[in-house]
Each structure stands twice: as structure tokens, then as C-alpha cells.
């Protein structure tokens, strides 16, 4: 039997040094069933992270794996140079559900490539290299998306052909406007946007790209209506709004199918990835036809929307809709909040519990302050593992525990996770 230690030695030997697995004693994930996974040594864990919100409807979901197997027996790849029914059917479904009028769908292989595509379209359509993004944002690891990422611990280069300015956004804990109520906070951030445009732009800014709930940034949630207020100012100047739905899409927030819907707007573009393939690489960009058609030369993504990925995407999306997993995300999110909020209120080293639907975070700080405590966050991560629970980590200072259970998680499974959190908090307190 291969051990976790042997796999770690191989990991260190053949992969780049900038990659690093979780935990002091990293584990493999050998197999999974629903919300549960087993490592190569037979240890069982409850998965509350899903490979960074990517396994969305459970490991080894029969509907998805059957669709993949049936498509694999026919053809794995054709590319968009051919007429692929799985790709076309999925594009129709996503275009209809996007809420964007006269929508066109461009499939890609990752969220980074999807956001790259959106920036390419916006800058070409507006004939401008000026882009706005949010502070504390993360949009990918490609050359273009690194430029629009305002997260120093994830920024590997400062080189870019874009002129990027960062706007005050939804991360309130350390915002200069943190003391304001929701309406006043939104007003202050919109005022910052207006001043930024008046003072730093050369006119004709291409777009603002924003995550409705910031993912890597620690599941920071702005007030409802926040981006709707911002879009009014953008519309006054013809600036496009791109909703990065890589982590918030497909009903994860519970209240809505897309994160943008909490803000009373329809984006000019949206991007998607991660969960829609339930682990298969699948992503894309949706835009109005007039924006998408600004590219007038032949262009395609070799693997974007390939038949295998599209079959997985269609099966996953159908499973989400047929089983009302958006409704389940809302109900289970409320159950989690009701159980954990009183616990967090009694802990002086958790500065904030925040989230929505099945997207929650603990921000861990020095007792009674907002001073980040990255070391204790690592202890929390390790403690959850000891109690059989896998969670994620994020935040600018590495001090946020992130959890994103499967959208079809049951109440009993959620309660197992809640017990693990309570036990871990008790251990550390």
C-alpha cells in the first residue's frame, strides 16, 4: 500500500516549490462517496471543501459519473471546430439561466481562462486597457488575471499591459468604512468609486470585475444591493460590469442561483467554473452577443466545452435543478448559522463568522482584536482534520477558515461537521 508519506516525497520531488499541500502531515484523497472521502491509508473524512468548491454535488455522484462514462464511450474530444451536441446543449442551458439578454457562451477550461476571456472582450469592446477590480479580490493565476487580483499573498507578478485600479469592496472587517451600517457603507464605497474614476482614469474605462462574494479573500460578503449601486455609476459612463461567479454560481449562496442576483442588476458578462463540472475541468464566459462578437477573428479554446466536460456539466446542472439544491443550500446554511453563531459569540479569537448558503468562513484573530492570527488558523485547520473534517483556508493574512459543503449535504452530515467545529473550537480555547 502506498502511504501518504510516500506520496508527499513524490510530490516534493516532481512538483514546483510554489505548490504546497495542506496539513503538517498531508493526505491523499483516494476515493469518495457523497460528502465523504477516504485517503490511501483508509482514513475517512467529511469533505467540507470539495477541492476548493469544485466537487459540488458529491463525490461519485451516479448521475454525473454515468454521463461521463457514456460520453467517454463515444468520444472524448472534438473541439468547437465541430458541431458538438453536448457543448451546444449545455451552452443553451447556461445562456438561458445566465439572465443576460441575447447571451453567448464561450467555454474555457478554468476560471482563470474564463476571466481572461472576459477581460479580453471588455478591453476590446471598450477599446481601453483601463480596468477596475475590487480590493481583496482573486480572479486567477494567469498573467492577465494576476493583474486584477488584489491579494498580495497570491500575486506572483506586478507586470501587466492593463492599467488597473482597485475599488473598496465587500471585505468590511478591515475597511475604513467598517463602522458604517449597510446603506452608509454602500454609499461610501460608491463615493470611492466615483472619486477613483474622476481622479485616476483617462476616460473610457473598460470594466469593473467583481466576485459577488469574495472567495480566496475569505468569503467576504457585501451588503445586498452593493453592486447594483455601483453599476448605476458604471452605466453612467458606459463601463461594463463582469460578475465573477466562479465560486458563487449554481445556487451555492442559497438565496439565488447566481451571486449577482442579490444586487438588483444584470451583469454585462459573467464567468463560471469550478462546481459546474463536479470535478471535471469546465468553465466559461457569458456575454451579450454585441460584446462577444467584438472578437472578429477565429478564436477557440482547444479543450473548452469538450464533449466529456459538457456531458458532466449538463448532468451536474440537471442534478442541481431537479433536486432543488439551491433550496437545500439555503436551508442548510440557515441550520449552520443557527448552530454556530452562538458558539462564535462566546469565542474572543474568532473575529467574525460570515457567509451565505453553503459558503461560510471564520476569521481568526488575536483575542478581542482584528489582528490576524495565522498560526491559530493553522491549528484550527489541523484540529478539524483530527476530528475527521476537511476544510479550506484563505484570507489575505491566511487567517480565515473556509467551508463549502456539497450542495446536497444532508442535515445529519452537516451536524457531524458542526460537532467537529465545536470540538475543535473547544480544543483551541
Tab-separated table of C-alpha atoms in Angstrom:
chain	number	residue	atom	x	y	z
A	1	UNK	CA	0.000	0.000	0.000
A	2	UNK	CA	1.242	3.474	-0.917
A	3	UNK	CA	1.320	5.764	2.119
A	4	UNK	CA	0.621	9.467	2.451
A	5	UNK	CA	4.295	9.986	3.405
A	6	UNK	CA	5.488	8.269	0.220
A	7	UNK	CA	3.157	10.391	-1.892
A	8	UNK	CA	4.402	13.539	-0.150
A	9	UNK	CA	8.007	12.636	-1.003
A	10	UNK	CA	6.986	12.191	-4.642
A	11	UNK	CA	5.042	15.483	-4.536
A	12	UNK	CA	8.157	17.322	-3.342
A	13	UNK	CA	10.329	15.587	-5.915
A	14	UNK	CA	8.353	16.312	-9.083
A	15	UNK	CA	6.179	19.396	-8.479
A	16	UNK	CA	7.145	23.103	-8.229
A	17	UNK	CA	8.126	24.523	-4.853
A	18	UNK	CA	5.314	27.102	-5.048
A	19	UNK	CA	2.797	24.276	-4.645
A	20	UNK	CA	2.117	23.210	-1.082
A	21	UNK	CA	-0.393	20.703	0.302
A	22	UNK	CA	-2.495	21.294	3.406
A	23	UNK	CA	-1.581	19.911	6.835
A	24	UNK	CA	1.621	19.120	8.703
A	25	UNK	CA	1.072	15.530	7.571
A	26	UNK	CA	-0.588	15.904	4.139
A	27	UNK	CA	-3.111	13.346	2.955
A	28	UNK	CA	-4.218	11.932	-0.360
A	29	UNK	CA	-7.836	11.593	-1.383
A	30	UNK	CA	-8.105	8.114	-2.825
A	31	UNK	CA	-11.866	7.807	-3.249
A	32	UNK	CA	-15.104	9.492	-2.280
A	33	UNK	CA	-18.806	8.864	-1.820
A	34	UNK	CA	-21.165	11.803	-1.460
A	35	UNK	CA	-19.806	14.141	1.225
A	36	UNK	CA	-17.214	11.606	2.427
A	37	UNK	CA	-13.684	10.799	1.266
A	38	UNK	CA	-11.044	8.207	2.178
A	39	UNK	CA	-7.274	8.550	1.894
A	40	UNK	CA	-4.914	5.813	0.689
A	41	UNK	CA	-4.425	4.637	4.274
A	42	UNK	CA	-8.173	4.139	4.781
A	43	UNK	CA	-8.848	7.202	6.954
A	44	UNK	CA	-12.342	8.630	6.457
A	45	UNK	CA	-13.117	12.363	6.371
A	46	UNK	CA	-16.162	14.573	5.894
A	47	UNK	CA	-15.359	16.880	2.969
A	48	UNK	CA	-16.380	20.492	3.602
A	49	UNK	CA	-14.214	21.993	0.861
A	50	UNK	CA	-14.795	19.917	-2.276
A	51	UNK	CA	-11.405	20.570	-3.836
A	52	UNK	CA	-11.989	24.335	-3.494
A	53	UNK	CA	-15.755	24.404	-4.217
A	54	UNK	CA	-15.275	22.165	-7.261
A	55	UNK	CA	-16.860	18.852	-6.289
A	56	UNK	CA	-20.307	20.369	-5.845
A	57	UNK	CA	-22.884	17.555	-5.862
A	58	UNK	CA	-20.907	14.879	-4.078
A	59	UNK	CA	-18.089	12.502	-4.879
A	60	UNK	CA	-19.013	9.654	-7.215
A	61	UNK	CA	-22.406	11.187	-7.968
A	62	UNK	CA	-24.141	8.497	-10.018
A	63	UNK	CA	-25.864	10.912	-12.400
A	64	UNK	CA	-22.606	12.679	-13.222
A	65	UNK	CA	-20.331	9.652	-13.419
A	66	UNK	CA	-22.835	7.819	-15.634
A	67	UNK	CA	-22.981	10.780	-18.025
A	68	UNK	CA	-19.179	10.894	-18.145
A	69	UNK	CA	-18.888	7.136	-18.764
A	70	UNK	CA	-21.497	7.163	-21.525
A	71	UNK	CA	-19.825	10.098	-23.278
A	72	UNK	CA	-16.348	8.609	-22.821
A	73	UNK	CA	-17.505	5.512	-24.680
A	74	UNK	CA	-18.449	7.714	-27.657
A	75	UNK	CA	-15.818	10.443	-27.993
A	76	UNK	CA	-13.645	12.361	-25.543
A	77	UNK	CA	-12.779	15.340	-27.693
A	78	UNK	CA	-13.759	17.197	-30.847
A	79	UNK	CA	-13.220	20.953	-30.092
A	80	UNK	CA	-15.512	23.798	-31.092
A	81	UNK	CA	-14.405	23.419	-34.722
A	82	UNK	CA	-17.052	20.691	-34.939
A	83	UNK	CA	-20.729	20.626	-34.033
A	84	UNK	CA	-20.783	19.004	-30.608
A	85	UNK	CA	-24.301	18.321	-29.258
A	86	UNK	CA	-23.171	18.116	-25.590
A	87	UNK	CA	-21.459	21.500	-25.877
A	88	UNK	CA	-24.354	23.149	-27.702
A	89	UNK	CA	-26.993	21.800	-25.320
A	90	UNK	CA	-25.050	22.977	-22.272
A	91	UNK	CA	-24.459	26.383	-23.854
A	92	UNK	CA	-28.207	26.782	-24.442
A	93	UNK	CA	-28.935	25.907	-20.810
A	94	UNK	CA	-26.313	28.265	-19.364
A	95	UNK	CA	-27.266	31.134	-21.688
A	96	UNK	CA	-30.904	30.831	-20.627
A	97	UNK	CA	-30.052	30.670	-16.925
A	98	UNK	CA	-27.496	33.483	-17.047
A	99	UNK	CA	-30.127	36.230	-17.066
A	100	UNK	CA	-28.076	38.092	-19.687
A	101	UNK	CA	-30.150	39.082	-22.735
A	102	UNK	CA	-29.100	37.699	-26.136
A	103	UNK	CA	-26.373	35.744	-24.377
A	104	UNK	CA	-23.491	33.898	-25.988
A	105	UNK	CA	-21.346	31.323	-24.147
A	106	UNK	CA	-17.618	30.827	-24.678
A	107	UNK	CA	-16.367	27.686	-22.940
A	108	UNK	CA	-12.890	27.505	-21.434
A	109	UNK	CA	-11.026	25.091	-19.165
A	110	UNK	CA	-10.613	27.121	-15.956
A	111	UNK	CA	-11.842	30.164	-14.096
A	112	UNK	CA	-8.571	31.926	-14.869
A	113	UNK	CA	-9.106	31.401	-18.601
A	114	UNK	CA	-12.754	32.454	-18.302
A	115	UNK	CA	-11.769	35.716	-16.595
A	116	UNK	CA	-9.001	36.197	-19.162
A	117	UNK	CA	-11.672	35.924	-21.847
A	118	UNK	CA	-13.932	38.435	-20.108
A	119	UNK	CA	-11.111	40.983	-19.816
A	120	UNK	CA	-10.162	40.415	-23.464
A	121	UNK	CA	-13.757	41.071	-24.501
A	122	UNK	CA	-14.208	44.144	-22.283
A	123	UNK	CA	-10.973	45.832	-23.314
A	124	UNK	CA	-11.628	45.087	-26.994
A	125	UNK	CA	-15.253	46.247	-26.833
A	126	UNK	CA	-14.390	49.452	-24.983
A	127	UNK	CA	-11.045	49.950	-26.768
A	128	UNK	CA	-9.367	50.616	-23.439
A	129	UNK	CA	-6.821	48.866	-21.222
A	130	UNK	CA	-8.203	50.520	-18.075
A	131	UNK	CA	-9.805	48.018	-15.696
A	132	UNK	CA	-11.339	48.261	-12.237
A	133	UNK	CA	-11.308	45.439	-9.699
A	134	UNK	CA	-12.102	45.131	-6.013
A	135	UNK	CA	-9.684	45.209	-3.125
A	136	UNK	CA	-9.180	41.760	-1.578
A	137	UNK	CA	-10.131	40.121	-4.890
A	138	UNK	CA	-8.830	36.975	-6.550
A	139	UNK	CA	-9.520	36.159	-10.203
A	140	UNK	CA	-6.914	33.560	-11.167
A	141	UNK	CA	-3.280	32.699	-11.694
A	142	UNK	CA	-2.844	33.569	-15.394
A	143	UNK	CA	-0.846	36.617	-16.475
A	144	UNK	CA	-3.965	38.723	-17.096
A	145	UNK	CA	-5.882	37.651	-14.010
A	146	UNK	CA	-2.908	38.220	-11.732
A	147	UNK	CA	-3.122	41.902	-12.703
A	148	UNK	CA	-6.727	42.128	-11.482
A	149	UNK	CA	-6.063	40.208	-8.265
A	150	UNK	CA	-5.766	42.433	-5.202
A	151	UNK	CA	-4.389	39.836	-2.856
A	152	UNK	CA	-0.672	40.130	-2.218
A	153	UNK	CA	-0.252	36.594	-0.928
A	154	UNK	CA	-1.498	35.319	-4.299
A	155	UNK	CA	0.150	37.931	-6.555
A	156	UNK	CA	3.161	36.428	-8.319
A	157	UNK	CA	3.897	39.338	-10.672
A	158	UNK	CA	3.249	43.068	-10.954
A	159	UNK	CA	3.830	43.141	-14.707
A	160	UNK	CA	0.798	43.830	-16.894
A	161	UNK	CA	-0.390	45.585	-20.014
A	162	UNK	CA	-3.506	46.634	-18.124
A	163	UNK	CA	-3.953	49.805	-16.078
A	164	UNK	CA	-5.787	48.521	-13.009
A	165	UNK	CA	-7.307	50.466	-10.131
A	166	UNK	CA	-8.812	48.745	-7.094
A	167	UNK	CA	-12.070	49.866	-5.510
A	168	UNK	CA	-13.264	49.486	-1.914
A	169	UNK	CA	-15.375	46.345	-1.781
A	170	UNK	CA	-17.191	43.805	0.331
A	171	UNK	CA	-14.486	42.954	2.876
A	172	UNK	CA	-15.733	45.048	5.780
A	173	UNK	CA	-13.766	43.839	8.790
A	174	UNK	CA	-10.709	45.956	7.946
A	175	UNK	CA	-12.370	48.551	5.712
A	176	UNK	CA	-12.026	52.230	6.639
A	177	UNK	CA	-15.833	52.242	6.397
A	178	UNK	CA	-16.298	49.253	8.726
A	179	UNK	CA	-18.222	51.203	11.364
A	180	UNK	CA	-20.976	52.232	8.930
A	181	UNK	CA	-24.304	50.464	8.547
A	182	UNK	CA	-25.123	48.653	5.295
A	183	UNK	CA	-26.596	51.614	3.424
A	184	UNK	CA	-23.918	54.042	4.555
A	185	UNK	CA	-21.197	51.501	3.768
A	186	UNK	CA	-22.504	51.076	0.233
A	187	UNK	CA	-22.763	54.841	-0.220
A	188	UNK	CA	-19.177	55.328	0.962
A	189	UNK	CA	-17.825	52.662	-1.382
A	190	UNK	CA	-19.751	54.097	-4.343
A	191	UNK	CA	-18.315	57.503	-3.445
A	192	UNK	CA	-14.844	55.970	-3.502
A	193	UNK	CA	-15.589	54.513	-6.953
A	194	UNK	CA	-16.721	57.875	-8.294
A	195	UNK	CA	-13.653	59.654	-6.925
A	196	UNK	CA	-11.373	56.975	-8.318
A	197	UNK	CA	-12.896	57.368	-11.777
A	198	UNK	CA	-12.746	61.168	-11.627
A	199	UNK	CA	-9.156	61.298	-10.411
A	200	UNK	CA	-7.321	58.336	-11.928
A	201	UNK	CA	-8.980	57.325	-15.198
A	202	UNK	CA	-8.304	58.689	-18.650
A	203	UNK	CA	-11.933	58.109	-19.559
A	204	UNK	CA	-13.407	55.072	-21.310
A	205	UNK	CA	-12.644	52.580	-18.541
A	206	UNK	CA	-13.348	49.098	-19.901
A	207	UNK	CA	-14.949	47.297	-16.979
A	208	UNK	CA	-15.268	46.503	-13.309
A	209	UNK	CA	-14.841	42.816	-12.445
A	210	UNK	CA	-16.073	41.620	-9.064
A	211	UNK	CA	-16.866	38.458	-7.128
A	212	UNK	CA	-20.349	38.761	-5.558
A	213	UNK	CA	-18.799	37.019	-2.534
A	214	UNK	CA	-15.012	37.057	-2.481
A	215	UNK	CA	-13.645	33.516	-2.472
A	216	UNK	CA	-9.914	33.350	-1.760
A	217	UNK	CA	-10.384	36.652	0.072
A	218	UNK	CA	-12.208	34.776	2.815
A	219	UNK	CA	-15.877	34.659	1.725
A	220	UNK	CA	-16.322	38.402	2.246
A	221	UNK	CA	-20.000	39.283	1.769
A	222	UNK	CA	-21.035	42.840	0.799
A	223	UNK	CA	-24.468	44.265	1.670
A	224	UNK	CA	-27.288	43.269	-0.672
A	225	UNK	CA	-27.643	45.858	-3.422
A	226	UNK	CA	-23.992	46.876	-3.146
A	227	UNK	CA	-23.031	46.127	-6.745
A	228	UNK	CA	-26.354	47.426	-8.054
A	229	UNK	CA	-25.477	50.832	-6.614
A	230	UNK	CA	-22.042	50.632	-8.175
A	231	UNK	CA	-23.423	49.618	-11.547
A	232	UNK	CA	-25.547	52.758	-11.720
A	233	UNK	CA	-22.344	54.798	-11.733
A	234	UNK	CA	-20.708	52.430	-14.199
A	235	UNK	CA	-23.695	52.666	-16.553
A	236	UNK	CA	-23.452	56.455	-16.491
A	237	UNK	CA	-20.008	56.111	-18.045
A	238	UNK	CA	-20.602	53.093	-20.291
A	239	UNK	CA	-18.347	50.854	-18.154
A	240	UNK	CA	-19.102	47.120	-18.290
A	241	UNK	CA	-19.756	45.033	-15.175
A	242	UNK	CA	-18.356	41.487	-15.037
A	243	UNK	CA	-19.649	39.131	-12.330
A	244	UNK	CA	-17.027	36.528	-11.441
A	245	UNK	CA	-19.331	33.652	-10.432
A	246	UNK	CA	-16.594	31.020	-10.296
A	247	UNK	CA	-17.312	30.316	-6.619
A	248	UNK	CA	-20.817	31.772	-6.144
A	249	UNK	CA	-22.636	30.235	-9.096
A	250	UNK	CA	-25.100	27.345	-9.426
A	251	UNK	CA	-27.139	28.099	-6.280
A	252	UNK	CA	-24.371	27.950	-3.686
A	253	UNK	CA	-25.487	31.158	-1.969
A	254	UNK	CA	-28.924	29.646	-1.347
A	255	UNK	CA	-30.853	32.862	-1.879
A	256	UNK	CA	-30.107	32.976	-5.592
A	257	UNK	CA	-28.833	30.873	-8.487
A	258	UNK	CA	-26.142	33.485	-9.204
A	259	UNK	CA	-24.444	35.665	-6.619
A	260	UNK	CA	-25.115	38.801	-8.661
A	261	UNK	CA	-28.860	38.427	-8.130
A	262	UNK	CA	-28.538	39.747	-4.566
A	263	UNK	CA	-27.666	43.133	-6.006
A	264	UNK	CA	-30.564	44.095	-8.268
A	265	UNK	CA	-28.601	44.098	-11.507
A	266	UNK	CA	-27.936	42.121	-14.644
A	267	UNK	CA	-24.224	41.949	-15.472
A	268	UNK	CA	-22.868	42.630	-18.921
A	269	UNK	CA	-20.809	39.480	-18.566
A	270	UNK	CA	-20.396	36.650	-16.094
A	271	UNK	CA	-17.795	33.959	-15.706
A	272	UNK	CA	-18.250	30.476	-14.280
A	273	UNK	CA	-16.087	27.444	-13.417
A	274	UNK	CA	-15.402	25.041	-10.544
A	275	UNK	CA	-18.592	23.290	-9.418
A	276	UNK	CA	-20.460	23.087	-12.712
A	277	UNK	CA	-18.439	20.055	-13.831
A	278	UNK	CA	-18.422	18.474	-10.353
A	279	UNK	CA	-14.676	17.977	-10.682
A	280	UNK	CA	-14.316	17.831	-14.477
A	281	UNK	CA	-12.484	20.842	-15.924
A	282	UNK	CA	-15.213	23.137	-17.246
A	283	UNK	CA	-15.524	26.923	-17.261
A	284	UNK	CA	-16.645	29.763	-19.457
A	285	UNK	CA	-17.712	33.318	-20.076
A	286	UNK	CA	-21.230	34.533	-20.870
A	287	UNK	CA	-21.774	37.911	-22.535
A	288	UNK	CA	-24.267	39.792	-24.644
A	289	UNK	CA	-23.806	38.992	-28.332
A	290	UNK	CA	-22.655	42.526	-29.169
A	291	UNK	CA	-19.826	42.198	-26.625
A	292	UNK	CA	-18.862	38.625	-27.513
A	293	UNK	CA	-18.876	39.452	-31.219
A	294	UNK	CA	-16.324	42.235	-30.763
A	295	UNK	CA	-13.755	39.494	-31.478
A	296	UNK	CA	-13.900	39.134	-35.264
A	297	UNK	CA	-11.029	36.709	-35.860
A	298	UNK	CA	-11.020	32.940	-35.454
A	299	UNK	CA	-10.535	32.015	-31.815
A	300	UNK	CA	-11.266	28.931	-29.766
A	301	UNK	CA	-10.234	27.023	-26.659
A	302	UNK	CA	-8.848	23.600	-27.560
A	303	UNK	CA	-10.400	21.863	-24.563
A	304	UNK	CA	-13.146	24.351	-23.659
A	305	UNK	CA	-16.553	22.701	-23.799
A	306	UNK	CA	-15.214	19.354	-24.987
A	307	UNK	CA	-17.866	16.614	-25.069
A	308	UNK	CA	-16.723	14.910	-21.854
A	309	UNK	CA	-16.748	18.155	-19.858
A	310	UNK	CA	-20.040	19.268	-21.373
A	311	UNK	CA	-21.697	15.957	-20.529
A	312	UNK	CA	-20.521	16.313	-16.924
A	313	UNK	CA	-21.731	19.919	-16.831
A	314	UNK	CA	-25.194	19.097	-18.140
A	315	UNK	CA	-25.592	16.225	-15.686
A	316	UNK	CA	-24.408	18.343	-12.765
A	317	UNK	CA	-26.673	21.246	-13.645
A	318	UNK	CA	-29.665	18.942	-14.086
A	319	UNK	CA	-28.959	17.331	-10.716
A	320	UNK	CA	-28.782	20.754	-9.031
A	321	UNK	CA	-32.098	21.869	-10.537
A	322	UNK	CA	-34.045	18.613	-10.246
A	323	UNK	CA	-33.120	18.221	-6.570
A	324	UNK	CA	-33.546	21.908	-5.654
A	325	UNK	CA	-30.026	22.090	-4.292
A	326	UNK	CA	-30.270	25.875	-4.194
A	327	UNK	CA	-33.090	25.431	-1.687
A	328	UNK	CA	-31.006	22.896	0.218
A	329	UNK	CA	-28.085	25.336	0.325
A	330	UNK	CA	-30.361	27.948	1.858
A	331	UNK	CA	-31.851	25.583	4.442
A	332	UNK	CA	-28.520	24.020	5.429
A	333	UNK	CA	-26.859	27.426	5.560
A	334	UNK	CA	-29.501	28.648	7.978
A	335	UNK	CA	-29.054	25.488	10.044
A	336	UNK	CA	-25.296	26.018	10.172
A	337	UNK	CA	-25.602	29.692	11.118
A	338	UNK	CA	-28.134	28.975	13.859
A	339	UNK	CA	-25.860	26.337	15.366
A	340	UNK	CA	-22.522	28.117	15.071
A	341	UNK	CA	-23.357	31.789	15.690
A	342	UNK	CA	-23.876	31.288	19.467
A	343	UNK	CA	-20.619	29.324	19.669
A	344	UNK	CA	-18.655	32.014	17.854
A	345	UNK	CA	-20.199	34.754	20.012
A	346	UNK	CA	-18.554	33.119	23.011
A	347	UNK	CA	-15.073	32.902	21.454
A	348	UNK	CA	-12.904	36.012	21.603
A	349	UNK	CA	-10.416	34.791	18.976
A	350	UNK	CA	-12.965	34.415	16.160
A	351	UNK	CA	-13.452	37.974	14.959
A	352	UNK	CA	-16.227	37.152	12.516
A	353	UNK	CA	-18.466	34.377	11.234
A	354	UNK	CA	-19.725	35.325	7.781
A	355	UNK	CA	-21.273	33.734	4.752
A	356	UNK	CA	-24.441	32.731	2.981
A	357	UNK	CA	-25.966	29.474	1.812
A	358	UNK	CA	-23.233	26.841	1.853
A	359	UNK	CA	-20.349	29.293	1.778
A	360	UNK	CA	-19.088	30.196	5.283
A	361	UNK	CA	-15.926	31.475	6.926
A	362	UNK	CA	-14.391	32.006	10.353
A	363	UNK	CA	-11.897	34.884	10.553
A	364	UNK	CA	-9.405	34.096	13.301
A	365	UNK	CA	-7.619	36.907	15.128
A	366	UNK	CA	-5.765	37.685	18.309
A	367	UNK	CA	-8.266	37.643	21.212
A	368	UNK	CA	-10.562	40.659	21.250
A	369	UNK	CA	-8.964	42.299	18.208
A	370	UNK	CA	-8.791	42.223	14.416
A	371	UNK	CA	-5.070	41.387	14.431
A	372	UNK	CA	-4.756	38.285	12.221
A	373	UNK	CA	-3.667	35.050	13.868
A	374	UNK	CA	-2.390	32.850	11.054
A	375	UNK	CA	-0.767	30.372	13.450
A	376	UNK	CA	-4.031	29.668	15.262
A	377	UNK	CA	-5.761	29.321	11.905
A	378	UNK	CA	-3.367	26.526	11.016
A	379	UNK	CA	-4.112	24.927	14.391
A	380	UNK	CA	-7.823	25.180	13.569
A	381	UNK	CA	-7.266	23.541	10.174
A	382	UNK	CA	-5.278	20.723	11.791
A	383	UNK	CA	-7.829	20.361	14.583
A	384	UNK	CA	-10.673	19.911	12.116
A	385	UNK	CA	-8.684	17.185	10.392
A	386	UNK	CA	-8.127	15.391	13.710
A	387	UNK	CA	-11.904	15.432	14.172
A	388	UNK	CA	-12.408	13.974	10.680
A	389	UNK	CA	-13.342	17.182	8.853
A	390	UNK	CA	-11.633	18.725	5.804
A	391	UNK	CA	-11.984	22.496	5.383
A	392	UNK	CA	-10.174	25.240	3.464
A	393	UNK	CA	-8.067	28.230	4.352
A	394	UNK	CA	-7.831	31.698	2.842
A	395	UNK	CA	-7.912	35.394	3.549
A	396	UNK	CA	-5.232	37.993	2.879
A	397	UNK	CA	-3.359	37.070	6.048
A	398	UNK	CA	-4.002	33.327	5.909
A	399	UNK	CA	-6.298	33.627	8.912
A	400	UNK	CA	-9.663	32.572	7.504
A	401	UNK	CA	-11.138	29.083	7.635
A	402	UNK	CA	-13.400	28.482	4.647
A	403	UNK	CA	-16.078	25.820	4.353
A	404	UNK	CA	-18.157	24.902	1.342
A	405	UNK	CA	-20.015	21.605	1.835
A	406	UNK	CA	-21.600	19.696	-1.029
A	407	UNK	CA	-24.825	21.328	-2.192
A	408	UNK	CA	-26.680	18.088	-1.491
A	409	UNK	CA	-25.353	17.699	2.050
A	410	UNK	CA	-27.901	16.249	4.486
A	411	UNK	CA	-28.825	17.688	7.867
A	412	UNK	CA	-27.185	14.708	9.590
A	413	UNK	CA	-23.929	15.222	7.686
A	414	UNK	CA	-23.975	18.946	8.402
A	415	UNK	CA	-24.437	18.204	12.099
A	416	UNK	CA	-21.370	15.949	12.040
A	417	UNK	CA	-19.398	18.894	10.668
A	418	UNK	CA	-20.867	21.254	13.258
A	419	UNK	CA	-19.835	18.855	16.037
A	420	UNK	CA	-16.302	18.780	14.609
A	421	UNK	CA	-16.162	22.575	14.611
A	422	UNK	CA	-17.430	22.759	18.178
A	423	UNK	CA	-14.855	20.192	19.298
A	424	UNK	CA	-12.035	21.980	17.519
A	425	UNK	CA	-13.009	25.334	18.995
A	426	UNK	CA	-13.184	23.754	22.455
A	427	UNK	CA	-9.723	22.211	21.964
A	428	UNK	CA	-8.190	25.546	20.964
A	429	UNK	CA	-9.963	27.505	23.682
